[in-house]
């Protein structure tokens, strides 16, 4: 098509825009602008809007990609040698990673007015996919005797979300975050 | 002074306004109106503004009173017979109570633009007072051998805030909340 870059270039542009948007919305939240994203990606604003018709569509794509990447990470750990270490390590990784994801999630929440969070948007589906894979890691750690049998996914996931938010919103320093997680992990460990 | 009610009536009005505001802002957050507060308290809007010149001043007074009440509760537990039961019981009480307090805190945050949360407003001072009394309960439970010695106030308070927010924001049902707290309490218990 005249005036459009070839397909491979378009794909590379799309990835660069998503990388830039992940950085910009992950640090600036809803205050960040699409102009900043275009500048950081080295493309014009028209190119951004060709790939993502609205700011909300862009932010949602960033969030979906991030959830999918974390889920792939969890799935790769499903045949780790030490199921307990894999579960607790991934839990800690999610908490450490949370500040960025929460900023992006809140930007999306604000852009969509928060009405879609219960629905089946792509981001909600991707988030449920991550939850399922986290649940599979939990089950495997329980079968291996590393995590208490009576802990079920709803309360373990609630603790994951709670400690993630605490670490990012309260701006906990790394030591306090580590000691907070040590208490939770002790509580989860099988006696 | 002509046109003003006697002192005892003024004091009773003030308490009724605070009771009404605690209910209205605790359930409606920032969307709640001073008119609703006046209606529920059975006073005119002018009376509300005579006691509390701004909506933010009213919400802050509600929050201060709530923190002070919780601190008094903690202080009363400082000579309980079973220091471990007192600590864990109060922790659970704060989490169960959190939804209302968080709604009021967020209303205040929005009304003041969030700029004052680090400063020495009355609400911040009252919140620090509660934190100190909670810390005293923690220390006493540790001296009694009910809570592990290596848990320090910053991470224990971070867990309190984290589980409180999880219980209120995620709308956890009572069973999941109880099982989430059981895991945290197990992690805090001395081996």
PDB file of C-alpha atoms in Angstrom, chain A residues 148 150-152 154-156 158-159 161-163 165-166 169 172 175-176 179-180 182-184 186-189 191, chain B residues 148 150-152 154-156 158-159 161-163 165-166 169 172 175-176 179-180 182-184 186-189 191:
ATOM      1  CA  UNK A 148       0.777 -26.264  53.339  1.00  0.00           C
ATOM      2  CA  UNK A 150      -4.887 -26.202  53.302  1.00  0.00           C
ATOM      3  CA  UNK A 151      -3.894 -22.938  51.573  1.00  0.00           C
ATOM      4  CA  UNK A 152      -6.233 -22.313  48.647  1.00  0.00           C
ATOM      5  CA  UNK A 154      -8.135 -17.288  46.643  1.00  0.00           C
ATOM      6  CA  UNK A 155      -6.308 -16.443  49.888  1.00  0.00           C
ATOM      7  CA  UNK A 156      -2.834 -17.025  48.448  1.00  0.00           C
ATOM      8  CA  UNK A 158      -5.118 -12.186  47.856  1.00  0.00           C
ATOM      9  CA  UNK A 159      -1.804 -12.205  49.744  1.00  0.00           C
ATOM     10  CA  UNK A 161      -1.989  -8.823  45.454  1.00  0.00           C
ATOM     11  CA  UNK A 162      -1.859  -7.353  48.984  1.00  0.00           C
ATOM     12  CA  UNK A 163       1.928  -7.566  49.334  1.00  0.00           C
ATOM     13  CA  UNK A 165       0.316  -3.229  46.452  1.00  0.00           C
ATOM     14  CA  UNK A 166       2.011  -2.648  49.787  1.00  0.00           C
ATOM     15  CA  UNK A 169       2.115   2.059  47.097  1.00  0.00           C
ATOM     16  CA  UNK A 172       8.637  -0.034  51.030  1.00  0.00           C
ATOM     17  CA  UNK A 175      14.746  -4.843  53.270  1.00  0.00           C
ATOM     18  CA  UNK A 176      11.277  -4.291  54.675  1.00  0.00           C
ATOM     19  CA  UNK A 179      11.139  -9.300  55.691  1.00  0.00           C
ATOM     20  CA  UNK A 180       7.426  -8.865  54.977  1.00  0.00           C
ATOM     21  CA  UNK A 182       9.626 -13.856  54.722  1.00  0.00           C
ATOM     22  CA  UNK A 183       6.746 -13.733  57.234  1.00  0.00           C
ATOM     23  CA  UNK A 184       4.172 -14.601  54.555  1.00  0.00           C
ATOM     24  CA  UNK A 186       6.826 -18.825  56.627  1.00  0.00           C
ATOM     25  CA  UNK A 187       3.073 -18.836  57.040  1.00  0.00           C
ATOM     26  CA  UNK A 188       2.698 -20.671  53.729  1.00  0.00           C
ATOM     27  CA  UNK A 189       5.373 -23.269  54.439  1.00  0.00           C
ATOM     28  CA  UNK A 191       5.061 -27.679  59.030  1.00  0.00           C
TER      29      UNK A 191
ATOM     30  CA  UNK B 148       8.590 -14.252  66.636  1.00  0.00           C
ATOM     31  CA  UNK B 150      12.785 -11.029  64.558  1.00  0.00           C
ATOM     32  CA  UNK B 151       9.585  -9.419  63.215  1.00  0.00           C
ATOM     33  CA  UNK B 152       9.934  -5.644  63.347  1.00  0.00           C
ATOM     34  CA  UNK B 154       7.792  -1.778  59.697  1.00  0.00           C
ATOM     35  CA  UNK B 155       7.115  -5.159  58.060  1.00  0.00           C
ATOM     36  CA  UNK B 156       4.348  -6.117  60.490  1.00  0.00           C
ATOM     37  CA  UNK B 158       3.105  -3.199  56.138  1.00  0.00           C
ATOM     38  CA  UNK B 159       1.319  -6.561  56.412  1.00  0.00           C
ATOM     39  CA  UNK B 161      -1.977  -2.250  55.787  1.00  0.00           C
ATOM     40  CA  UNK B 162      -1.638  -4.761  52.930  1.00  0.00           C
ATOM     41  CA  UNK B 163      -4.207  -7.216  54.275  1.00  0.00           C
ATOM     42  CA  UNK B 165      -6.483  -2.966  51.708  1.00  0.00           C
ATOM     43  CA  UNK B 166      -6.883  -6.432  50.199  1.00  0.00           C
ATOM     44  CA  UNK B 169     -10.559  -3.210  47.857  1.00  0.00           C
ATOM     45  CA  UNK B 172     -12.844 -10.499  49.872  1.00  0.00           C
ATOM     46  CA  UNK B 175     -13.893 -16.875  54.753  1.00  0.00           C
ATOM     47  CA  UNK B 176     -11.112 -15.887  52.375  1.00  0.00           C
ATOM     48  CA  UNK B 179      -7.831 -17.834  55.782  1.00  0.00           C
ATOM     49  CA  UNK B 180      -5.558 -15.061  54.457  1.00  0.00           C
ATOM     50  CA  UNK B 182      -4.489 -17.319  59.315  1.00  0.00           C
ATOM     51  CA  UNK B 183      -1.514 -17.649  56.952  1.00  0.00           C
ATOM     52  CA  UNK B 184      -0.062 -14.288  58.044  1.00  0.00           C
ATOM     53  CA  UNK B 186       1.069 -18.454  61.306  1.00  0.00           C
ATOM     54  CA  UNK B 187       4.032 -16.664  59.752  1.00  0.00           C
ATOM     55  CA  UNK B 188       4.161 -14.279  62.719  1.00  0.00           C
ATOM     56  CA  UNK B 189       3.887 -16.982  65.376  1.00  0.00           C
ATOM     57  CA  UNK B 191       8.256 -21.496  66.454  1.00  0.00           C
TER      58      UNK B 191
END
